[in-house]
Structures are given as C-alpha cells and as structure tokens.
C-alpha cells in the first residue's frame, strides 16, 4: 500500500511525527486562559443541559413527584418498587437483547466495511454513500422501514411472497420485533461506525503491512496480527460510544411498536418515557434513569479497563 | 493517542449539538396578554377554527393565535410554563388536569353569563363535570362509530345496503354480523370464509379489520359490541370507583373477537401492529371489507383513491339495540392564562351556535350545538357522504357516555399488555380477573 493510495488521510500521521520532532518549547501556563475560553461554550452547555438536570433527576428519584404536582421526599421507596417491578426487569432484558444484536452485527459489519475501504477503494463516493443513512433523521428511517415491513401491503413482504416466502409481521411479532428494530438501526449507524474505525485504521503505519507482506503474511493474517491489535484503542472508544447509544434506544420503538406487542419491545428508555410523560410518575421514572445511569457507567468503565483504551501499542 | 482525543472531542461536539437542539425548542406562547394562544391537535380542523377566530376578533377585538400541536407537547408546556391560554381538551386527561390545578373551573363564568347548557346534545356536557359538579369544558363537537365498508367487496359478496343496515350480533355465534364477515373473507384461492376448505392461514381479504388490542374504552373497536350486552365500564358514571373488566359480558365479547381471529375472519394482532395499528392504507389496498371507525375518520377514508366506500350502522346486539360511545371535545382554559376573562370569551364563542355553524359547514365533525346539526348534515351531503349511519345512534338514543374515573392513564398502561396477550392467544380472557383486581385496588 503506497502513500499515494490515500493521500489526504495517510499523510497526516507522518506530518504529525515531524511536528513532534521540531516541537518548540512552550510554557504550559500561557495556555490556560485561552483554553478555558475555548472550553467555556461547551462547559456552559454541559452544566446547564447535563449536570443540572442530572442532579435534579437524582433528587426526584427519591420523591413521589408527579409531573404537575409537588415533590414529596419518600426516601428509598421508589428503589424498592423498582427492584420488585417485573416490567423494569423485562425492560432491561429486552434492552440487552437489542444491544447484543445491534452492537454485535453493527461492529462486525462496520469493521469489515472499514477494512474494505482501506484496502480496496479510496473512492470518496463510496464513503459518502456509506454515511448516507446516518444523515437521515432517525424517525424517518424508522417510519420508512415500518411501512416497508407492513405485513399486508409492505414492499418487503410483497417481495417475500414473490419468492414464495410467507409474509412476516416484522414489527408485530414478539419474536421478530426486537431483531427487526436492532437491524434497522444497524442499517442507519453502520456507515458512521465504519468511518470511525476507518479513521483508526489510518493511524496504523503502512510499513507494518509492507513488512508483513515481505514476511509472507496474507490479508487475513495481517488483519488478525496487525490490524486488530493496533486498532484496539479505537475500537474500545467506538464500542463505548455505540453501546452507550444503543442502550438508549427510544425513537425507533416510540414511532413503531410503542412497547408492544405485550411488552416485547418495551425497552428501558421507552418504559421511562411512558411512566414520566404518559402516566406522570416522574419520581419513579427518575429512579429508573438513575439505575440506567449506573448500569451504563459500570459497563463503560469495565469496557475501558478491559480493552486498555488509554494505551496504544503503536508507541 | 491523537485519534482518541479526536474522537472524544467529536463525541463532545456531537453531545453539545444535541444539547443545543434541546435548548432551541421554542414555545408558541406569544406572551402577549392581548392575544389568546389556542392549541388544537387535529390539523383537519384548523381552517374552520381560524374562520371562527377571524369572526371573533371582528366582534370583540380580541386576537387569537391558533397553533396545531401534538397532544404530548401540552404537558411539557405546562411544566415549563409555556402552556397556551386555551386548548382542546381530552376527556381521558381532564380529571388529571383538574387534580393538578392546570385548568380553570368554568362554572363561575357559566353561572355569571347564564349560559344555556341545554343548547348542547344531551350528555355531552355532563362528562366534563368534575366531582364537585363544576364544568371544566364547553362541548364543541360529538362523534359516534359506524361501519365503513368497501362497496365493491360487499357488492361482490351479494349483500345489499339494506342488509348491511340490519345486521345483528351476539357474543355466542356472532349473529348475522359474523355470517356477513365470514362471507366477506376470501382466501388466496378465492374461497370464502363460510365455504369448506377456506384457508385461514392465507387470507387475501379479511372480513373485518383489527387495528389494535382494544385497551381502554376501545371506542372504535369493541365498544360497539360489548355496550350492546348491557355491560358498563364502571359501577357508576361519571366518577365510578369500580371497573367491570372481569364481567362475563366483557370477557365473552373479547373471546368472540379472538375466535374471529382464529377463524381467519379478522387479521392477527401481529399484522395489526405491523400496519401501524391503522387499517386505512391496507383498507385502501382492498385487504379489508369492513372496519369500524369514528366519524372523524370519514374524510381520511373518502380520500382513498382506489376504493368506493359505503357506511352502515354498527350491528344490533343482545339488548335489541345498537350501541356507540358518544364522545366529544371541549375547550379548556389553563390556570396560567394571562387573561382568563378574555380566554373565556373565546371558549364561549367556540361553544356558541355562531362558531359551530361555521365549523359544521366544513363537514369534518358534528357540532355539539343541536341548532347547527342540520348544517353539518348538509355539508356532508354536499360531498356525497351519507352520515345517517353515524347519526342513527343519536336519533335512536343508543349512545353511551365514556367512563370518567381517576387513574385512567395507569389503567390504560396496564390494560394494553393484558389485551395484547389475550388477542394474540398467549393468555385466556381470564387474565382479565387479575387485571381488574389490580385496577380496582387503585381506587382504595
């Protein structure tokens, strides 16, 4: 693989290395003020839209707050209710099923696409097309797939019938609904994930592949011995971000199955929304969000630890 | 390492973008005390109310700003203090709003202006009275349920319009109604549902559409049946404290629906969910012969290009009568209204014969003021729509008022999974026993 193959992106690491060599010594103190200035807009947004609501939500989780009423302190009552709430545990299982299918398929396909992009094509058009689904609003994606999957008149089922397969209620069947929703979101996010991984691939020095080729390693061996190990930190970041996002599946469910049939697609975020905004049990809904927060924090922490995301094998 | 930082930064930026978006959700509240903010949710009704508002402004000098917005925005707006002055209320939720002090008691205004509540159809105003007997809304329209059918399919099956008007139903064998539905169901080989060898797993046309599992009032779906059995939702209405979902008549009705699905005369709940709990498009594609719908859906069904539509009243049940829920909308004033007196003038105007005559002339809904009802029938007739299948329920006095109780949102949330399970065959109708106990425990 020559540098010319991917000029724009491949040159960057090289440039960065030269820059590092000839780095002028700066007094770090001088950076503080402009740095704070640059952080300020983000910090304000973070404080106002994340930290403040988070603290308030944490407080509400100990109250019986109904959306338009007063909040009375009830201590740990909501947490006790939650532990014995069958729908909460059901929601966790349903969400987990979604995450496993969604992340599993998405990561594998994205990895494959990224490697293909790096090794086979440099076409900007291909990269653009891959990203296209990501640029469409989630609700639109969900609705279009929903219509195409209509068991009586959806185009997918008409196609299935044409080749002799029985029409399926993809969104309506308790067995198929979660896999269907998970795969619809794979379709939407896979290009984006592939691009993130592709960017990671660009940091792997091409000399390694050249050396491997000289030593007689094929594409497959190079992938498992060079690409995967060196991609680890990037993959870890991608997984943390996509898994966290995956746990928060909401919009696709909200505009299609609304939790049904029975409770087959009542994912945790939809259950929380339903409790808070349809049934006004804001206090109890806040309790569930605190639980979800703790679960996500733990998952992310162990992922980062296990995958040693803060270390690279390139240095 | 650079890349990690880059991704982290990217994620940060993305998160910030989301946060900014959230911060941008604007409110439609003008904050101008001289203009009344009015929210309604039905886009089909904006033009006629705009026409009313123009007349109202001419008469009184009070300006009205109409916004069409989804119902869910309302609670959010109430919490954030951006609620409108006046909004179209929802029967299921008005008690919650009263309990949470979000809407204004209209009784003092009604008494002060000596408003004639007798001008409205009987019962319409009653369900909007809170436990203290005070009114929280002035009726503006009403609705009933009828059968909408695919004329071509019904003709082919050999049913005349007259026969369609005389169908009878009972929960045991389904009566002539089930016979008609069976005959209207056709499998992929062209065999009808009442013929030997009907393939219930490969149905081309379902006799009757199932749209959802019928939790709650089930206004359009199952109420036209179970209300003919003498069954009532609650021990008394309004403000009952005991629900009757475990009664035999209710269970038998639901069991009958389940049997219809098993026979292939109605589609499965899976199919219903896959078509968005809305039969409209599939009906338009000729997949259903009959569907029970409210009059507010007539304009959507008549807009279907490929099917010609007929109307029939819902079947006559064991009581010897038809049955339909009689429901309607009212307008409510929020407690955050900047000028409640002016808001009341607007609400009063929308509840008056002047405005309702205007609204009626658009032929979308039936007006609550009796005086305006002829005009609406004429408006419908002008579009070639015979509304007698809907109005017969009012003329024959076979309408029933929806149950008004506390805890409706919670009841609905618990009812739906139970009904889903029953209609998809996972549980028997006896699952309703435990559900009904759970519901009644909420009132203790």
XYZ file of C-alpha atoms in Angstrom:
759
model
C 0.000 0.000 0.000
C 1.533 3.250 -1.079
C 1.043 6.664 0.420
C -0.428 7.841 -2.826
C -3.322 5.467 -2.404
C -4.845 7.554 0.337
C -3.034 10.819 0.109
C -5.066 13.141 2.259
C -5.514 10.926 5.285
C -2.378 8.848 5.131
C -0.084 11.824 5.158
C -1.367 13.063 8.442
C 0.464 10.731 10.815
C 3.727 11.447 9.039
C 3.204 15.150 9.336
C 2.349 14.793 12.980
C 5.610 12.998 13.581
C 7.692 15.702 12.031
C 5.820 18.269 14.001
C 6.560 16.381 17.189
C 10.259 16.309 16.439
C 10.595 20.001 15.877
C 8.165 20.988 18.626
C 9.030 24.412 20.066
C 9.076 24.504 23.862
C 6.184 26.442 25.268
C 5.353 27.468 28.781
C 2.181 25.491 29.558
C 0.847 28.211 31.877
C 0.082 30.532 28.971
C -2.331 28.010 27.526
C -4.691 28.008 30.475
C -6.645 31.189 29.814
C -7.346 30.656 26.098
C -8.036 27.018 26.860
C -10.693 27.970 29.394
C -12.167 30.395 26.891
C -12.449 27.656 24.307
C -13.968 25.239 26.801
C -16.485 27.802 28.050
C -19.246 27.296 25.439
C -19.077 23.540 25.856
C -18.877 23.847 29.629
C -21.974 26.042 29.820
C -23.933 23.575 27.734
C -22.634 20.720 29.831
C -23.570 22.400 33.121
C -26.976 23.672 32.047
C -28.186 20.743 29.973
C -26.412 17.780 31.580
C -25.171 18.367 35.129
C -28.119 20.422 36.380
C -30.851 18.093 35.032
C -28.825 15.089 36.227
C -28.672 16.400 39.800
C -32.331 17.349 39.730
C -33.271 13.947 38.328
C -31.246 12.285 41.075
C -33.208 14.277 43.656
C -36.566 13.432 42.032
C -35.709 9.740 42.212
C -36.242 9.968 45.978
C -39.606 11.728 45.659
C -43.154 10.918 44.589
C -43.072 13.792 42.071
C -45.950 13.683 39.596
C -45.337 15.829 36.546
C -47.517 18.766 37.556
C -47.593 18.398 41.339
C -45.313 18.833 44.347
C -42.337 16.612 45.077
C -42.505 14.858 48.477
C -39.485 13.007 49.846
C -40.156 9.271 50.034
C -36.634 8.002 50.667
C -35.794 4.680 49.075
C -39.389 3.669 48.356
C -39.029 4.103 44.581
C -35.902 1.960 44.583
C -37.684 -0.814 46.456
C -40.587 -0.625 43.997
C -38.124 -0.820 41.121
C -36.446 -3.989 42.383
C -39.793 -5.790 42.503
C -41.120 -4.231 39.279
C -41.372 -7.027 36.718
C -41.672 -4.532 33.869
C -38.367 -2.946 34.865
C -36.533 -6.281 34.696
C -38.341 -7.140 31.488
C -37.271 -3.784 30.046
C -33.655 -4.487 30.987
C -33.726 -7.880 29.278
C -35.400 -6.514 26.169
C -32.867 -3.684 26.001
C -29.995 -6.113 26.484
C -31.299 -8.293 23.659
C -31.439 -5.197 21.474
C -27.906 -4.092 22.406
C -26.378 -7.519 21.787
C -27.924 -7.841 18.319
C -27.439 -4.190 17.414
C -23.805 -3.847 18.545
C -22.769 -7.344 17.529
C -23.918 -7.052 13.940
C -23.048 -3.387 13.611
C -19.468 -3.715 14.829
C -18.697 -6.745 12.686
C -20.132 -5.213 9.523
C -18.527 -1.826 10.230
C -15.134 -3.444 10.759
C -15.460 -5.333 7.511
C -16.525 -2.187 5.639
C -13.681 -0.156 7.136
C -11.058 -2.703 6.134
C -12.555 -2.916 2.647
C -12.472 0.863 2.391
C -8.840 0.954 3.437
C -7.571 -1.949 1.399
C -9.738 -1.832 -1.718
C -11.218 1.541 -2.528
C -10.330 5.128 -1.988
C -13.485 6.402 -3.587
C -14.983 9.359 -1.759
C -18.309 8.459 -3.326
C -18.320 5.059 -1.636
C -17.543 6.656 1.720
C -20.293 9.195 1.155
C -22.852 6.551 0.267
C -21.942 4.567 3.377
C -22.617 7.591 5.523
C -25.895 8.446 3.828
C -28.313 6.554 6.118
C -26.728 8.307 9.085
C -27.737 11.667 7.628
C -31.435 10.774 7.572
C -33.437 11.568 10.694
C -33.969 8.560 12.931
C -37.746 8.874 12.969
C -37.847 8.967 9.167
C -35.660 5.865 8.937
C -37.906 4.076 11.431
C -41.127 5.030 9.659
C -39.896 4.125 6.193
C -38.780 0.684 7.355
C -42.027 0.317 9.283
C -44.058 0.943 6.132
C -41.886 -1.332 4.046
C -42.425 -4.092 6.632
C -46.252 -3.822 6.691
C -47.398 -7.432 6.612
C -50.270 -6.841 4.186
C -49.007 -4.202 1.767
C -45.329 -3.588 2.654
C -42.898 -3.885 -0.246
C -40.607 -6.261 1.657
C -43.446 -8.697 2.235
C -44.634 -8.402 -1.346
C -41.081 -9.290 -2.356
C -41.034 -12.230 0.056
C -44.327 -13.510 -1.326
C -42.965 -13.271 -4.867
C -40.176 -15.696 -3.971
C -42.555 -17.987 -2.101
C -41.803 -16.954 1.478
C -44.721 -16.273 3.822
C -45.189 -12.575 4.678
C -43.873 -11.724 8.131
C -45.079 -9.201 10.715
C -41.533 -7.979 11.302
C -42.509 -5.291 13.802
C -45.645 -7.026 15.083
C -44.256 -10.429 16.028
C -42.968 -10.772 19.610
C -40.041 -12.854 18.300
C -39.035 -10.696 15.331
C -39.733 -7.188 16.633
C -36.539 -6.567 18.628
C -34.203 -8.083 15.986
C -36.010 -6.016 13.329
C -35.615 -2.773 15.275
C -31.983 -3.637 16.034
C -31.185 -4.289 12.363
C -32.937 -1.130 11.184
C -30.612 0.825 13.451
C -27.614 -1.183 12.257
C -28.514 -0.015 8.756
C -28.565 3.567 9.934
C -25.382 3.590 12.025
C -23.099 1.098 10.322
C -21.616 3.581 7.845
C -20.852 6.069 10.570
C -19.240 3.407 12.746
C -17.262 2.161 9.747
C -15.890 5.651 9.170
C -14.766 5.945 12.782
C -12.970 2.607 12.505
C -11.592 3.611 9.113
C -10.062 6.710 10.699
C -8.465 4.405 13.253
C -7.054 2.213 10.512
C -5.302 5.225 9.034
C -3.144 5.522 12.170
C -1.591 2.115 11.540
C 1.696 2.737 9.708
C 1.621 1.176 6.222
C 5.193 -0.043 6.681
C 3.849 -2.733 9.010
C 1.752 -4.162 6.200
C 4.659 -3.937 3.796
C 6.887 -5.760 6.278
C 4.183 -8.367 6.834
C 3.795 -8.867 3.092
C 7.555 -9.368 2.720
C 7.422 -11.945 5.513
C 4.725 -13.757 3.548
C 1.625 -12.896 5.554
C -1.662 -12.825 3.628
C -4.517 -10.343 4.040
C -6.280 -12.470 6.649
C -3.214 -12.999 8.760
C -2.307 -9.316 8.525
C -5.786 -8.430 9.681
C -5.629 -10.591 12.795
C -1.970 -9.976 13.652
C -1.648 -6.271 12.773
C -4.949 -4.525 12.187
C -6.990 -5.829 15.109
C -4.351 -5.447 17.858
C -3.351 -1.967 16.737
C -6.967 -0.912 16.322
C -7.800 -1.854 19.906
C -7.889 1.648 21.459
C -10.043 2.993 18.652
C -12.376 0.006 18.778
C -12.691 0.474 22.528
C -13.770 4.087 22.104
C -16.163 3.196 19.302
C -17.687 0.413 21.379
C -18.127 2.583 24.455
C -19.862 5.251 22.410
C -22.051 2.898 20.369
C -23.002 0.655 23.289
C -23.993 3.639 25.414
C -26.030 4.938 22.498
C -27.525 1.518 21.876
C -28.776 1.202 25.461
C -30.650 4.438 24.898
C -32.766 3.087 22.047
C -36.029 5.027 22.093
C -37.171 6.769 18.912
C -37.439 3.691 16.701
C -39.624 1.993 19.306
C -41.655 5.119 20.003
C -42.732 5.619 16.388
C -43.291 1.961 15.544
C -44.317 -0.609 18.164
C -44.707 1.676 21.225
C -43.524 -1.129 23.506
C -45.867 -3.832 22.220
C -46.904 -6.482 21.390
C -47.477 -7.150 25.097
C -44.110 -5.987 26.442
C -41.871 -7.407 23.720
C -40.295 -4.081 22.746
C -40.767 -2.145 25.988
C -37.120 -1.092 26.166
C -35.926 0.734 29.268
C -35.962 4.242 27.747
C -39.456 3.797 26.374
C -40.678 2.484 29.722
C -39.184 5.522 31.439
C -40.777 7.883 28.915
C -44.144 6.184 29.259
C -44.024 6.430 33.061
C -42.959 10.074 33.074
C -44.858 11.675 30.225
C -47.928 9.499 29.709
C -48.550 8.436 33.287
C -46.913 11.413 35.044
C -44.941 9.282 37.534
C -41.902 11.484 37.263
C -40.327 10.482 40.563
C -40.380 6.788 39.798
C -39.237 7.389 36.220
C -36.265 9.332 37.615
C -35.394 6.321 39.759
C -35.193 4.180 36.637
C -32.954 6.718 34.918
C -30.588 6.671 37.887
C -30.465 2.883 37.628
C -29.800 3.111 33.903
C -27.067 5.684 34.517
C -25.342 3.380 36.995
C -25.576 0.434 34.615
C -24.112 2.436 31.711
C -21.347 3.889 33.868
C -20.341 0.390 35.017
C -20.473 -1.052 31.506
C -18.327 1.768 30.109
C -15.849 1.566 32.991
C -15.237 -2.152 32.565
C -15.032 -1.850 28.809
C -12.375 0.840 29.040
C -10.446 -1.112 31.681
C -10.620 -4.439 29.883
C -9.745 -3.012 26.492
C -6.998 -0.741 27.880
C -8.408 2.057 25.764
C -5.937 4.601 27.120
C -2.904 2.708 25.869
C -1.720 2.120 22.362
C 0.684 -0.465 21.073
C 2.000 1.931 18.435
C 4.411 3.894 20.645
C -3.301 8.867 21.093
C -4.232 11.816 18.941
C -7.061 9.895 17.428
C -8.592 9.043 20.773
C -8.627 12.675 21.681
C -10.095 13.498 18.322
C -12.920 11.014 18.794
C -13.534 12.215 22.315
C -13.709 15.766 21.011
C -16.043 14.682 18.233
C -18.303 12.971 20.709
C -18.231 16.066 22.874
C -19.208 18.243 19.957
C -21.979 15.872 18.964
C -23.305 15.854 22.514
C -23.204 19.623 22.618
C -25.111 19.762 19.353
C -27.852 17.674 20.885
C -27.879 19.897 23.937
C -28.190 22.998 21.785
C -31.054 21.473 19.869
C -32.822 20.710 23.133
C -32.359 24.294 24.200
C -33.853 25.588 20.991
C -37.295 24.069 21.389
C -39.300 27.215 21.130
C -42.643 27.876 22.701
C -45.601 29.112 20.735
C -46.741 31.203 23.646
C -46.682 34.772 22.474
C -46.577 36.170 25.995
C -48.784 38.972 24.698
C -51.665 39.444 27.143
C -53.908 40.818 24.392
C -53.602 37.731 22.206
C -55.094 34.388 23.170
C -52.935 31.384 22.413
C -55.096 28.494 21.312
C -53.810 24.957 20.735
C -55.662 22.217 18.928
C -54.238 18.892 17.761
C -56.376 17.973 14.750
C -54.853 19.511 11.623
C -58.138 18.864 9.764
C -59.864 21.425 11.955
C -57.503 24.372 11.752
C -59.195 26.187 8.824
C -62.687 26.230 10.315
C -61.470 27.429 13.713
C -59.337 30.063 12.030
C -62.535 31.247 10.343
C -64.248 31.331 13.756
C -61.317 33.233 15.215
C -61.486 35.859 12.469
C -65.181 36.482 13.192
C -64.458 36.537 16.909
C -61.719 39.138 16.514
C -64.006 41.259 14.353
C -66.708 41.137 17.023
C -64.668 41.592 20.174
C -61.284 42.977 19.131
C -59.581 40.085 20.962
C -56.874 38.471 18.859
C -56.455 34.694 18.722
C -53.354 32.803 17.645
C -54.119 29.213 16.647
C -51.395 26.557 16.743
C -51.757 22.952 15.738
C -49.587 20.863 18.030
C -49.289 17.277 19.222
C -51.109 16.412 22.431
C -47.875 15.314 24.137
C -46.435 18.815 23.896
C -49.115 20.086 26.215
C -47.897 18.518 29.462
C -44.339 19.503 28.671
C -45.527 23.053 28.047
C -47.452 23.089 31.325
C -44.381 22.019 33.269
C -42.131 24.562 31.602
C -44.667 27.362 31.952
C -45.232 27.833 28.228
C -48.739 26.400 28.063
C -51.304 28.133 25.836
C -54.226 30.109 27.277
C -56.854 27.829 25.769
C -56.541 24.317 24.361
C -58.700 21.497 23.008
C -59.019 19.114 25.932
C -59.050 15.324 26.005
C -61.698 13.525 28.041
C -59.244 10.921 29.346
C -56.963 13.515 30.834
C -59.101 16.404 32.024
C -59.551 14.961 35.533
C -55.770 14.832 35.905
C -55.535 18.458 34.866
C -58.172 19.457 37.419
C -56.446 17.464 40.164
C -53.148 19.094 39.306
C -54.716 22.568 39.132
C -53.842 23.129 35.477
C -57.250 24.104 34.099
C -59.790 26.703 35.192
C -63.210 25.975 36.705
C -65.701 27.349 34.144
C -68.752 27.104 36.412
C -68.499 30.688 37.794
C -68.368 32.001 34.208
C -71.275 29.820 33.091
C -73.344 30.984 36.052
C -72.358 34.622 35.588
C -73.271 34.662 31.885
C -76.299 32.396 32.480
C -75.101 30.226 29.600
C -77.758 27.837 28.303
C -76.230 24.370 28.687
C -79.414 22.919 27.183
C -78.286 24.020 23.724
C -75.908 21.043 23.587
C -76.789 17.438 22.828
C -77.858 15.626 25.973
C -74.985 14.185 27.986
C -72.162 15.865 26.075
C -71.521 18.464 28.755
C -72.099 16.077 31.680
C -68.919 14.034 31.304
C -66.856 17.208 31.551
C -68.099 17.923 35.066
C -65.636 17.248 37.843
C -66.541 15.503 41.127
C -67.776 18.814 42.558
C -70.288 19.098 39.696
C -68.453 22.045 38.141
C -67.915 22.210 34.379
C -64.385 22.312 33.013
C -65.200 22.468 29.330
C -67.828 23.610 26.831
C -68.696 20.937 24.230
C -67.952 21.783 20.630
C -68.468 18.548 18.695
C -69.542 14.955 19.075
C -68.726 11.626 17.490
C -70.187 8.149 17.116
C -68.959 4.950 15.497
C -70.204 3.258 12.320
C -69.061 0.558 9.917
C -67.135 1.783 6.902
C -67.156 -0.835 4.151
C -65.578 -1.484 0.771
C -68.558 -1.192 -1.559
C -67.144 -3.355 -4.323
C -66.323 -6.251 -1.980
C -69.723 -6.057 -0.313
C -71.482 -5.990 -3.715
C -69.485 -8.991 -4.903
C -70.473 -10.885 -1.766
C -74.094 -10.204 -2.639
C -75.007 -8.004 0.300
C -77.328 -5.054 -0.291
C -77.006 -1.774 1.587
C -80.295 -2.593 3.279
C -78.982 -5.932 4.553
C -75.834 -4.217 5.821
C -78.046 -1.869 7.846
C -79.835 -4.715 9.612
C -77.009 -6.916 10.836
C -77.329 -8.392 14.302
C -74.630 -9.557 16.668
C -74.230 -11.643 19.814
C -71.093 -12.916 21.566
C -72.056 -16.607 21.230
C -72.273 -17.195 17.471
C -71.753 -13.648 16.216
C -75.216 -13.482 14.589
C -75.772 -12.326 11.022
C -72.870 -9.917 11.536
C -70.382 -12.787 11.821
C -72.057 -14.578 8.885
C -71.551 -11.486 6.728
C -67.942 -11.099 7.852
C -67.279 -14.789 7.165
C -68.760 -14.480 3.686
C -66.732 -11.337 3.016
C -63.466 -13.047 3.978
C -61.682 -14.523 0.980
C -58.543 -16.680 0.925
C -55.773 -16.669 -1.688
C -57.581 -19.347 -3.723
C -60.772 -17.302 -3.875
C -62.648 -19.446 -1.322
C -64.961 -17.526 1.001
C -64.775 -17.800 4.806
C -68.075 -19.708 5.043
C -67.099 -22.252 2.398
C -65.461 -25.591 3.097
C -61.710 -25.552 2.579
C -61.253 -21.872 3.464
C -57.525 -21.467 4.110
C -57.398 -19.278 7.241
C -53.609 -19.013 7.100
C -53.608 -17.496 3.613
C -56.260 -14.822 3.652
C -56.437 -12.291 0.834
C -59.326 -10.208 2.199
C -60.273 -10.083 5.878
C -63.978 -9.563 6.544
C -63.270 -7.198 9.434
C -60.148 -5.257 10.339
C -58.450 -5.472 13.726
C -56.450 -2.319 14.413
C -55.270 -2.801 17.984
C -55.981 -4.914 21.028
C -58.725 -2.609 22.275
C -57.391 -1.500 25.642
C -59.217 1.284 27.467
C -62.606 2.486 26.170
C -61.988 0.716 22.844
C -64.235 3.360 21.368
C -63.887 2.336 17.720
C -63.104 -1.358 18.088
C -65.021 -3.320 20.705
C -67.328 -0.789 22.376
C -69.946 -1.145 19.571
C -70.244 -4.822 20.646
C -69.863 -5.007 24.407
C -72.066 -1.977 25.005
C -74.982 -3.900 23.404
C -74.702 -6.627 26.053
C -75.774 -4.351 28.885
C -72.217 -4.221 30.154
C -70.944 -0.947 31.628
C -67.326 0.067 32.176
C -67.792 1.092 35.787
C -70.222 0.825 38.718
C -71.442 4.381 38.065
C -70.566 7.163 35.650
C -69.019 9.650 35.968
C -66.616 9.088 38.862
C -67.120 5.382 39.313
C -64.696 3.626 41.637
C -65.048 0.072 40.398
C -64.307 -1.227 36.888
C -66.063 -4.258 35.390
C -63.376 -5.699 33.101
C -63.743 -9.167 34.654
C -67.506 -9.407 33.963
C -68.826 -12.202 31.777
C -70.246 -9.942 29.047
C -66.945 -8.149 28.547
C -64.954 -11.399 28.567
C -67.395 -13.065 26.145
C -67.085 -10.170 23.710
C -63.290 -10.310 23.749
C -63.387 -14.106 23.429
C -65.593 -13.688 20.340
C -63.037 -11.340 18.777
C -60.295 -13.853 19.499
C -62.362 -16.564 17.785
C -62.800 -14.321 14.736
C -59.009 -14.012 14.513
C -58.573 -17.779 14.858
C -61.088 -18.371 12.086
C -59.178 -16.028 9.781
C -62.081 -13.557 9.506
C -60.059 -10.862 11.253
C -56.326 -10.222 10.952
C -53.956 -11.115 13.798
C -52.655 -8.612 16.316
C -49.190 -9.125 14.820
C -50.479 -7.912 11.475
C -52.296 -5.032 13.165
C -49.065 -3.922 14.826
C -47.136 -4.293 11.584
C -49.597 -1.978 9.825
C -49.180 0.738 12.434
C -52.426 -0.031 14.289
C -54.205 1.743 11.477
C -56.174 -0.083 8.794
C -56.501 2.935 6.482
C -53.808 2.133 3.890
C -54.493 -1.604 3.850
C -58.225 -0.897 3.534
C -57.331 1.310 0.598
C -55.471 -1.637 -0.937
C -58.598 -3.801 -0.670
C -57.339 -6.029 2.159
C -60.370 -5.422 4.392
C -64.102 -5.474 3.696
C -65.278 -3.783 6.916
C -63.780 -1.557 9.550
C -65.496 0.158 12.495
C -64.476 3.820 12.617
C -65.407 7.135 14.204
C -66.899 9.905 12.084
C -63.699 11.963 12.394
C -62.040 9.375 10.115
C -64.595 9.756 7.309
C -62.590 12.420 5.487
C -59.482 10.188 5.533
C -61.406 7.181 4.195
C -63.218 9.118 1.477
C -59.826 10.421 0.336
C -58.726 6.852 -0.547
C -58.397 6.728 -4.298
C -58.903 3.108 -5.213
C -61.934 2.104 -3.156
C -65.529 3.191 -3.091
C -66.927 3.454 0.387
C -70.236 2.589 1.995
C -71.493 3.200 5.523
C -73.591 1.021 7.790
C -74.550 1.438 11.422
C -72.930 -0.881 13.955
C -74.864 -4.155 14.460
C -77.854 -4.634 16.744
C -76.807 -6.598 19.833
C -78.441 -8.789 22.513
C -80.072 -5.702 24.051
C -82.081 -5.328 20.836
C -80.318 -2.050 20.159
C -77.156 -0.773 18.557
C -74.543 0.948 20.686
C -71.848 3.541 20.258
C -69.811 5.654 22.578
C -70.837 9.290 22.417
C -67.805 11.411 22.869
C -66.782 14.909 22.051
C -64.180 17.550 22.579
C -64.269 20.678 24.669
C -62.010 23.638 25.150
C -60.298 24.312 28.456
C -58.643 27.398 29.904
C -55.261 26.890 31.567
C -54.600 28.295 35.034
C -51.581 30.025 33.510
C -53.759 32.014 31.076
C -52.700 35.646 31.179
C -56.216 36.930 30.788
C -58.788 34.302 31.818
C -61.723 36.625 31.153
C -60.754 37.109 27.523
C -59.954 33.398 27.248
C -63.461 32.630 28.498
C -64.952 34.864 25.803
C -63.123 32.780 23.189
C -64.165 29.475 24.747
C -67.746 30.690 24.967
C -67.631 31.747 21.326
C -66.346 28.334 20.204
C -69.193 26.729 22.168
C -71.794 29.004 20.545
C -74.136 28.329 17.653
C -72.386 31.040 15.596
C -68.992 29.359 15.607
C -70.340 25.804 15.494
C -72.465 26.607 12.453
C -69.324 27.797 10.732
C -67.365 24.713 11.796
C -70.256 22.473 10.716
C -70.212 23.953 7.228
C -66.768 22.389 6.650
C -68.226 18.899 7.076
C -65.468 17.428 9.227
C -67.155 16.998 12.611
C -70.679 17.083 14.025
C -71.322 20.234 16.082
C -72.313 19.916 19.761
C -74.941 22.649 19.476
C -78.143 20.976 18.250
C -79.096 24.058 16.260
C -76.088 23.599 13.966
C -76.612 19.905 13.230
C -78.669 20.350 10.038
C -75.957 22.497 8.524
C -73.349 19.830 9.125
C -75.528 17.111 7.551
C -75.981 19.328 4.504
C -72.240 19.951 4.306
C -71.530 16.212 4.403
C -74.295 15.519 1.873
C -72.784 18.054 -0.496
C -69.654 15.905 -0.592
C -71.804 12.864 -1.261
C -71.365 11.415 2.226
C -74.410 9.901 3.880
C -73.890 10.353 7.603
C -77.049 8.589 8.727
C -75.044 5.539 9.894
C -73.436 7.829 12.454
C -76.441 9.961 13.377
C -78.834 7.000 13.794
C -77.191 6.268 17.138
C -78.110 9.726 18.388
C -81.618 9.625 16.913
C -82.343 6.190 18.427
C -80.788 7.162 21.745
C -78.315 4.267 21.626
C -75.292 6.306 22.622
C -73.325 5.664 25.797
C -71.065 8.073 27.617
C -67.428 7.113 28.113
C -66.413 6.317 31.693
C -64.815 9.128 33.624
C -62.664 7.993 36.528
C -59.357 8.720 38.156
C -56.180 6.828 37.178
C -57.146 6.450 33.515
C -53.560 6.715 32.186
C -52.370 3.993 34.583
C -55.339 1.763 33.765
C -54.675 2.067 30.053
C -50.963 1.316 30.519
C -51.799 -1.915 32.399
C -54.744 -2.887 30.190
C -52.844 -2.886 26.911
C -50.332 -5.707 27.625
C -53.175 -7.880 29.016
C -55.331 -7.319 25.926
C -52.305 -7.889 23.655
C -51.679 -11.222 25.353
C -55.340 -12.295 25.076
C -55.810 -11.316 21.443
C -52.520 -12.906 20.395
C -53.620 -16.123 22.096
C -50.927 -16.137 24.781
C -53.497 -15.912 27.578
C -57.204 -16.624 28.021
C -59.767 -13.931 28.830
C -59.475 -14.989 32.467
C -56.288 -12.932 32.603
C -58.692 -10.013 32.935
C -59.572 -11.098 36.507
C -56.186 -10.245 37.964
C -56.015 -7.070 35.894
C -59.426 -5.902 37.087
C -58.431 -6.548 40.725
C -55.300 -4.502 40.179
C -57.322 -1.650 38.699
C -59.887 -1.618 41.478
C -57.123 -1.660 44.084
C -56.049 1.757 42.758
C -59.309 3.260 43.981
C -58.868 2.075 47.576
